[in-house]
Every structure is written in C-alpha cells, then in structure tokens.
Coordinates of C-alpha atoms in Angstrom, one line a residue:
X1 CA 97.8 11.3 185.1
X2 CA 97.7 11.0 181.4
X3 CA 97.0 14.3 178.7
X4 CA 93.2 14.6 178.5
X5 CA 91.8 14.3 175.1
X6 CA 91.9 17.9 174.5
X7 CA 90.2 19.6 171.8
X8 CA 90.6 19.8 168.0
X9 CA 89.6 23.0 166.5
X10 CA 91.4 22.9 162.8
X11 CA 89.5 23.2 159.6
X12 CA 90.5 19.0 157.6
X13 CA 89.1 18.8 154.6
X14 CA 87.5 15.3 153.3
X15 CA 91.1 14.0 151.8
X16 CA 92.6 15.0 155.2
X17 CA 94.5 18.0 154.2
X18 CA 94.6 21.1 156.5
X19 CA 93.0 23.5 154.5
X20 CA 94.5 26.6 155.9
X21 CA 97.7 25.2 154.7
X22 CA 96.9 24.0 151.5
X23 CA 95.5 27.9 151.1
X24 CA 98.7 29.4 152.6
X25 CA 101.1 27.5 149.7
X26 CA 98.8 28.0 146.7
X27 CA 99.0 31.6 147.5
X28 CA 102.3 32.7 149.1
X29 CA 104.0 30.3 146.0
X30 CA 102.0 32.6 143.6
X31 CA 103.1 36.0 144.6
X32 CA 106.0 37.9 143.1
X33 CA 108.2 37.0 146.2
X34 CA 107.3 33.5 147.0
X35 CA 106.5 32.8 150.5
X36 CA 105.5 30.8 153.2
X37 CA 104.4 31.2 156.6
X38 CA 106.5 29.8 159.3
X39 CA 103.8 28.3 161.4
X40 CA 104.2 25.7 158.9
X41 CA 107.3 23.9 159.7
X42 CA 106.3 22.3 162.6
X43 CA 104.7 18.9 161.3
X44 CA 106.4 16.6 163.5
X45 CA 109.7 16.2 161.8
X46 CA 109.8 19.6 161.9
X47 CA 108.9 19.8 165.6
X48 CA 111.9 17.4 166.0
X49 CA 114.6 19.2 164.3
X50 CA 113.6 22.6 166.0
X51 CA 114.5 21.0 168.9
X52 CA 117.0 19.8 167.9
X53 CA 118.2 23.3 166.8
X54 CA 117.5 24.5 170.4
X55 CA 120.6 22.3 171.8
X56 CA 122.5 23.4 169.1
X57 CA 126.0 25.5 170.6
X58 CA 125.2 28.3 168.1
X59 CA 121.7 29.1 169.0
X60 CA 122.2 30.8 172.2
X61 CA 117.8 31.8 172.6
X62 CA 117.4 28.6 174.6
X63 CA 120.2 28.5 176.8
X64 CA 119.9 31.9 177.9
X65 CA 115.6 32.1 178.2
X66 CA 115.9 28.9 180.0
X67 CA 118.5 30.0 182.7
X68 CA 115.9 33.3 182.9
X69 CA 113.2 30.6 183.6
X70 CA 115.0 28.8 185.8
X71 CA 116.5 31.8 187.9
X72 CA 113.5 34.0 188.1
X73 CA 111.1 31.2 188.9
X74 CA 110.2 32.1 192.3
X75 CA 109.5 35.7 191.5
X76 CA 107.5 34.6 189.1
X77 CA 105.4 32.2 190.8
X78 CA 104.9 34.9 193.9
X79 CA 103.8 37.3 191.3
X80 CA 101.6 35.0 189.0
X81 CA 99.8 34.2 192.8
X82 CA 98.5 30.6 192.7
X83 CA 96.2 28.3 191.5
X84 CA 97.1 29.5 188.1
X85 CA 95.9 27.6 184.7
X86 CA 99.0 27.8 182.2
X87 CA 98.2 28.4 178.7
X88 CA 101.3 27.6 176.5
X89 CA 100.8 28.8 172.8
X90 CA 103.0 26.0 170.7
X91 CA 103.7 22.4 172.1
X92 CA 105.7 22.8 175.6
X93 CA 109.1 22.8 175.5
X94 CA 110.9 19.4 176.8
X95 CA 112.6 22.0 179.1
X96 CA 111.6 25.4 179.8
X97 CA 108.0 24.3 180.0
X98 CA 108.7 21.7 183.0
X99 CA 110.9 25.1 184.9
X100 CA 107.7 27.0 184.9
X101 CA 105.0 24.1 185.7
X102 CA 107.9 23.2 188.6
X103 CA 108.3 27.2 189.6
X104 CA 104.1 27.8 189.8
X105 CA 102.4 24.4 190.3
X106 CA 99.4 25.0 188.4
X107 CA 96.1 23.9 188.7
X108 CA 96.3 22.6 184.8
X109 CA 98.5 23.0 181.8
X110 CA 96.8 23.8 178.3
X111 CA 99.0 23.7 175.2
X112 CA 98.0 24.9 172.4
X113 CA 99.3 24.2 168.7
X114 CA 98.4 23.8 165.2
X115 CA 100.7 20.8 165.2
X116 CA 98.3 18.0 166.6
X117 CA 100.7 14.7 166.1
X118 CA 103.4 16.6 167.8
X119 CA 101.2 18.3 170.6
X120 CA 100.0 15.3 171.6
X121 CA 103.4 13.4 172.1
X122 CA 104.9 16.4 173.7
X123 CA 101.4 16.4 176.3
X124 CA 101.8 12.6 177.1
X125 CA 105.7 13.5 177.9
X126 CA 104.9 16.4 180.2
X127 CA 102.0 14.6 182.0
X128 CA 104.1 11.6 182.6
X129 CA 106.8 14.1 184.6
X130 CA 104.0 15.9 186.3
X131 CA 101.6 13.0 186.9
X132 CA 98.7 15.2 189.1
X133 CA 98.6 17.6 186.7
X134 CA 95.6 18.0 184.5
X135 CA 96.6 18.5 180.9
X136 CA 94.8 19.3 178.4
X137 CA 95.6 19.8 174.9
X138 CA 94.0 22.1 172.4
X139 CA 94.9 21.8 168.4
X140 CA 93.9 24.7 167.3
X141 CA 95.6 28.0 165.1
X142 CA 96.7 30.4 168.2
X143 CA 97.0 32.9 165.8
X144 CA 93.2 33.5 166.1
X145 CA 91.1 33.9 169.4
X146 CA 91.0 30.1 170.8
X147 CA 87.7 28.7 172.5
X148 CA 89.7 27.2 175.8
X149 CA 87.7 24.2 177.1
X150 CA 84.7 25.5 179.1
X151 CA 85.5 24.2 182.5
X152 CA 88.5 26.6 182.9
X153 CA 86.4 29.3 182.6
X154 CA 86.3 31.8 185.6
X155 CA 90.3 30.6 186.0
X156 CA 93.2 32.8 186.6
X157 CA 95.0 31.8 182.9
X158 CA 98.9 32.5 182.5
X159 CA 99.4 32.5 178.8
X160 CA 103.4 31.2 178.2
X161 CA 105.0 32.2 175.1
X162 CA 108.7 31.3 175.2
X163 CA 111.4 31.4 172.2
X164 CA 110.9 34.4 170.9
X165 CA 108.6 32.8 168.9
X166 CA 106.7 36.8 168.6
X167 CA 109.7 37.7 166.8
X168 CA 108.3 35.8 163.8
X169 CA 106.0 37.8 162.9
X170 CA 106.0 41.3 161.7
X171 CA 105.3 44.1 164.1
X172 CA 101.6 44.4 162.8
X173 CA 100.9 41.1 162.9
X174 CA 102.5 40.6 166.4
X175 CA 100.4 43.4 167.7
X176 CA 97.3 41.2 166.5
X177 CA 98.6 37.9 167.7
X178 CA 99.2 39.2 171.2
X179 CA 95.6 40.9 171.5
X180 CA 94.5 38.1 170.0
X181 CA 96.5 35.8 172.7
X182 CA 94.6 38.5 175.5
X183 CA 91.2 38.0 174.0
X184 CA 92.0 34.2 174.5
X185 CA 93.0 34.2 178.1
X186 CA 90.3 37.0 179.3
X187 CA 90.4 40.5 181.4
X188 CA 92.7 39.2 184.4
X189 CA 95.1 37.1 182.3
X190 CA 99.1 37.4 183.0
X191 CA 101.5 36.4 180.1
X192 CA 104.8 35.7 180.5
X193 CA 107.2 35.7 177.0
X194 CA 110.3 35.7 175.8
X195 CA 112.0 38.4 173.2
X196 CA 115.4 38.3 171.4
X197 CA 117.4 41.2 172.1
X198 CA 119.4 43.3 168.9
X199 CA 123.2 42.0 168.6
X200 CA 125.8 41.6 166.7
X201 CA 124.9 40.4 163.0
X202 CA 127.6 37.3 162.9
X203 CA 126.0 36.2 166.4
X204 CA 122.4 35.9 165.0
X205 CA 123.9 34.6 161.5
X206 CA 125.4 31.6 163.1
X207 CA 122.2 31.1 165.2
X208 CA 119.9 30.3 162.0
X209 CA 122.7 29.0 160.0
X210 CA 124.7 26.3 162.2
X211 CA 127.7 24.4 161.2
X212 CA 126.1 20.7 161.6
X213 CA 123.3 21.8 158.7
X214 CA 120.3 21.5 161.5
X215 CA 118.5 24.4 161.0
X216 CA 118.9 24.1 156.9
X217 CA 117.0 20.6 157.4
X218 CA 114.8 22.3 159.5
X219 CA 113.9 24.6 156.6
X220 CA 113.9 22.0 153.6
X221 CA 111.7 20.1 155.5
X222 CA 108.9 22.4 154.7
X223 CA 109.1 21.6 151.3
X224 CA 109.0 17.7 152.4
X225 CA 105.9 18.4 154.1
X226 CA 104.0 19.8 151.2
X227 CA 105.2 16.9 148.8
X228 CA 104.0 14.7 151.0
X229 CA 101.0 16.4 152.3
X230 CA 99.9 18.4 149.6
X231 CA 100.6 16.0 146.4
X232 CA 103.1 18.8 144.9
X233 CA 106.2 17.8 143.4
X234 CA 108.6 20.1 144.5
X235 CA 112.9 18.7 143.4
X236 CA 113.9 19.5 147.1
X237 CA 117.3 18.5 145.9
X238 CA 117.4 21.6 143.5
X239 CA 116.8 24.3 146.8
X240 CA 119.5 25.3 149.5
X241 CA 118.4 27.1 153.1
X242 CA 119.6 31.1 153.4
X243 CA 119.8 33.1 156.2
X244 CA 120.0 36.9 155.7
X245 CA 120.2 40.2 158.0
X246 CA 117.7 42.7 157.1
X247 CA 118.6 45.6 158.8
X248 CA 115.8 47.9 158.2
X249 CA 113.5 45.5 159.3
X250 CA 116.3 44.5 162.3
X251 CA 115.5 40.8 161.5
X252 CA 117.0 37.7 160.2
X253 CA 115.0 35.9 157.0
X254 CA 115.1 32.3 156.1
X255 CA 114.7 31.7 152.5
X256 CA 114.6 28.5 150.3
X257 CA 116.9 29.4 147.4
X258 CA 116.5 27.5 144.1
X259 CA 120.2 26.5 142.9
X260 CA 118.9 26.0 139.2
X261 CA 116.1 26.9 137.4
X262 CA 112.8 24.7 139.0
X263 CA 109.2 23.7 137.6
X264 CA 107.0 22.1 139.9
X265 CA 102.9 21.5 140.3
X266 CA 100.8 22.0 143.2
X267 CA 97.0 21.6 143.5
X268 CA 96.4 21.2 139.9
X269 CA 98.8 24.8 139.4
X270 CA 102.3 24.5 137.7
X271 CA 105.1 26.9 139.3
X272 CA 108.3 27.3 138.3
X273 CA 111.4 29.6 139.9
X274 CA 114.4 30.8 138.1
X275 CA 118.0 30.3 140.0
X276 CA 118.5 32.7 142.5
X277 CA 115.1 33.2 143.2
X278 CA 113.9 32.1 147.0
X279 CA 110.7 31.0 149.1
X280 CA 110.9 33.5 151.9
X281 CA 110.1 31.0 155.0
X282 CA 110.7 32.9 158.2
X283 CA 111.0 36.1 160.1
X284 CA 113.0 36.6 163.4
X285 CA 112.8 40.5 164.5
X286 CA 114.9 41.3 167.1
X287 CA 113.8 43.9 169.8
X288 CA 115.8 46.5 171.9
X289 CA 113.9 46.7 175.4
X290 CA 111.8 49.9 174.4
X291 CA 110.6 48.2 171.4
X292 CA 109.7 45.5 173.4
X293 CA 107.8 47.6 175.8
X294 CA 105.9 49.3 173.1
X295 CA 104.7 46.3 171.3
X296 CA 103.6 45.3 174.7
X297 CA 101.7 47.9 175.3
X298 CA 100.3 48.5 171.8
X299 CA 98.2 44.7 172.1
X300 CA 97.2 44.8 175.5
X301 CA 99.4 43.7 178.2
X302 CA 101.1 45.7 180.4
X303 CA 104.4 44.9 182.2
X304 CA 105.0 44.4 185.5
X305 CA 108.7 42.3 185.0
X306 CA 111.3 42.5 183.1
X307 CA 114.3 40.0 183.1
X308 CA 117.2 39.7 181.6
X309 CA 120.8 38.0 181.3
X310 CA 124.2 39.1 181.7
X311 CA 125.1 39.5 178.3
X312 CA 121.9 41.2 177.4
X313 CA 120.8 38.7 174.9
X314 CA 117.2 38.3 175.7
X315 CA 114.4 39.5 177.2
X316 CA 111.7 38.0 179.6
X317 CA 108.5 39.4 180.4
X318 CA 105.7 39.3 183.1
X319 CA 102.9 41.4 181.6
X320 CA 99.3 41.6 182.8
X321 CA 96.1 42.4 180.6
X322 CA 95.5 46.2 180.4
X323 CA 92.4 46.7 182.0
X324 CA 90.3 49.0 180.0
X325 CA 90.0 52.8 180.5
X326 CA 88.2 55.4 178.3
X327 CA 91.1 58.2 178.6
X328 CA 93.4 58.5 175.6

C-alpha cells in the first residue's frame, strides 16, 4: 500500500514561504541573544544529515533507544493491547519506527511533521516495508494540538516520540508540548518516548560535536535554509557550529558562532553580529529518571514502564493519559 495523501495543516504564504518560520528568524535574529528554534533544521537536507548523525559512532542516543525498542518490543505490544493507531510526532525513523510498527502491528501509522518534502519520502519508504499498512501523513506543527484525520477518531492512538527529541525544549515548554501531544491523541491515549539520561560532560560533547564534522553541517545548514528560503544573505562561510555544557540548565547548546564581524539582510531588515557572538540553535536537556517522572506527570501522562540500558544512558517510557480527578 502506498502513504495516503495525508493532510497539510501549515500556514504558506502567497510567495510560498512558511510563515511561522519567516516569523521565528526575524525575531529570534533581533533579540539580544540571537536565536533560533530547532524545529527548523529539518528541511530535507537537514532531515538527511540528522540521520546521518544518528549512525554516527559518537552519538550513542540511537544505538542504545533502538536496542530498548527492539528488546522491549513484546512488552510493549502486550501492554499497548491491539489494534492500536501509532502517532509518531517527527517523520519515522528509517529504523526504530519499523521495531515498533513490527513489535505492535497497528491498525495505521500517522506521522506527523512540520517537514512536508521529507515526511512524505520517509511515508512512501515505510509503507513500501509494511505494504498493508495504512499510512497516513499529517504536515502539520506538533508543537500545537493537531486535528488527526477524522476517520481515526474513536481509535486507541499510541503517540511515539523517540530521540529524545523532548529534551529540546525547555522544561516549560516540554510540559506544554507533551499536554499538548495528550490533547492530540485524546483521554485513552498511551505514549511511548524516549529521554537522555545525565552523563559524563566529554560523552555528550562528543555526541553533538563529532569528529567527521556531521553534526556542524547539520547546524550550518540552517543558515542554508534561510538564504535560500527566506531571501537573506547570510556569509555562511564567516560562522562555525559550537557545542557547549550548560550545567545549570544540565543541557548541551548548539550555537552558530560568527568567526569575524558579519552584516547581513533578512526580510527587508539588516543585522549584523560582532565576532564571538552566536545564534543559539538548539537545546538538549538531559534528565535523571525522577526528573523524567516529574515532567511526565506534570503534562499528563502517567507511567506505567520504564526501560532502560545497561550503561544507564537513556531512558524509555510507556506512559498513559492521566485520567482526570478533582482531588489535589
């Protein structure tokens, strides 16, 4: 069976430009410490090099979260119960997405992402290696409550969010991206997601900053994709990728650092960045298992698994949507 047609629900405007990333650039490039949100790296080149980064022998997220999968799969299917719907939030993964649709045999598999070119080449992959299964694709911004297609409403919905990809966020917004995620699914949801564990600073170092140069392509390209998307100007040439430990925040931070002095234009603005300065472009919190728990609980879900690997590098999680209850 081929990936359905799916559903667009993105804001274009009449040039074509995403207008919640044209909005995002003007203003994170105009505040005292420049930044931009990391939701917008995955155009599909950058689509391609994260997963590209994923097979890379320094960032160990993968490798672990997908033995976790692979090992825990029949627990998870016996406590997931079946005829399940899966509802992955980003583009599934060319490997950890097959372990689960393998472990639980859904009745359909929904990704959703705010990448369309790459969501749908990643749908038409995974419905060629599961060829009865409905797929249906949904572009839309998961960091809101997403309209799912009406006919999979009344289903039993497992939301998937694998990578750590929470850890991206901030704790606040993580708490509202996770309710938001339970709004999405509905009362009797289950979500299964994966959470980077605290370690040693080199290890996670290493992990964003890899020998081959991967992940710093994976960053510039950002800056590619507003050039080309947004008409801006930007000397990529003149910025160099930074990763940094920020231990009160227990997080790594991706920056764009200018290696000179830079001007550029944008939208009709001019911006300019003395040496030194940086782009702030990503956030990767790491968790110790309490955390975890507590951010869990704090949006909604409620564990009812909790798996993780010999080295205690990650987390994986089988939560279910709190029911509601008037007691404090």
């Amino acid at each position: 069976m081929t990936a359905g047609a799916g559903l667009r629900i993105v804001d274009i405007d009449a040039e074509g430009v995403n207008i919640a990333f044209r909005e995002d650039v003007v203003t994170g490039l105009a505040e005292t410490q420049k930044a931009i949100p990391a939701r917008w790296f995955y155009d599909l080149r950058g689509s391609q090099l994260f997963e590209e980064i994923t097979r890379l022998p320094e960032y160990y997220p993968t490798r672990t979260e997908t033995a976790l999968l692979r090992d825990s799969g029949p627990e998870i299917a016996k406590m997931a119960g079946p005829d399940r719907t899966v509802v992955e939030f980003g583009s599934g993964s060319s490997v950890k997405t097959p372990l689960l649709l393998s472990a639980i045999a859904p009745r359909a598999y929904v990704p959703i992402d705010i990448s369309g070119e790459f969501l749908r080449q990643s749908s038409r992959d995974l419905a060629k290696k599961f060829p009865g299964l409905p797929v249906i694709p949904v572009e839309a911004d998961f960091m809101r409550k997403v309209d799912l297609p009406p006919r999979l409403i009344g289903e039993s919905l497992l939301g998937f969010f694998p990578g750590s990809t929470i850890g991206n966020f901030v704790p606040h917004t993580a708490i509202d991206l996770l309710r938001s995620m339970c709004n999405t699914l509905g009362r009797n949801a289950q979500l299964l997601i994966g959470i980077d564990r605290i370690k040693q600073v080199d290890r996670l170092l290493d992990a964003y900053d890899d020998a081959e140069g991967v992940t710093a392509a994976f960053n510039l390209n950002l800056l590619h994709r507003i050039n080309r998307e947004l008409g801006a100007d930007i000397p990529v040439d003149q910025f160099r990728h930074v990763a940094r430990w920020n231990e009160g925040w227990s997080r790594i931070e991706m920056h764009l650092e200018a290696v000179k002095d830079v001007r550029f234009s944008l939208c009709g603005r001019s911006f300019s960045m003395r040496v030194g300065e940086t782009i702030h472009t990503e956030n990767s919190h790491k968790y110790s298992p309490r955390q975890a728990i507590l951010l869990l609980h704090a949006s909604g879900w409620s564990p009812l698994v909790r798996w993780t690997d010999d080295q205690d590098d990650f987390l994986l999680f089988l939560a279910e949507a709190t029911q509601f209850r008037s007691a404090p």
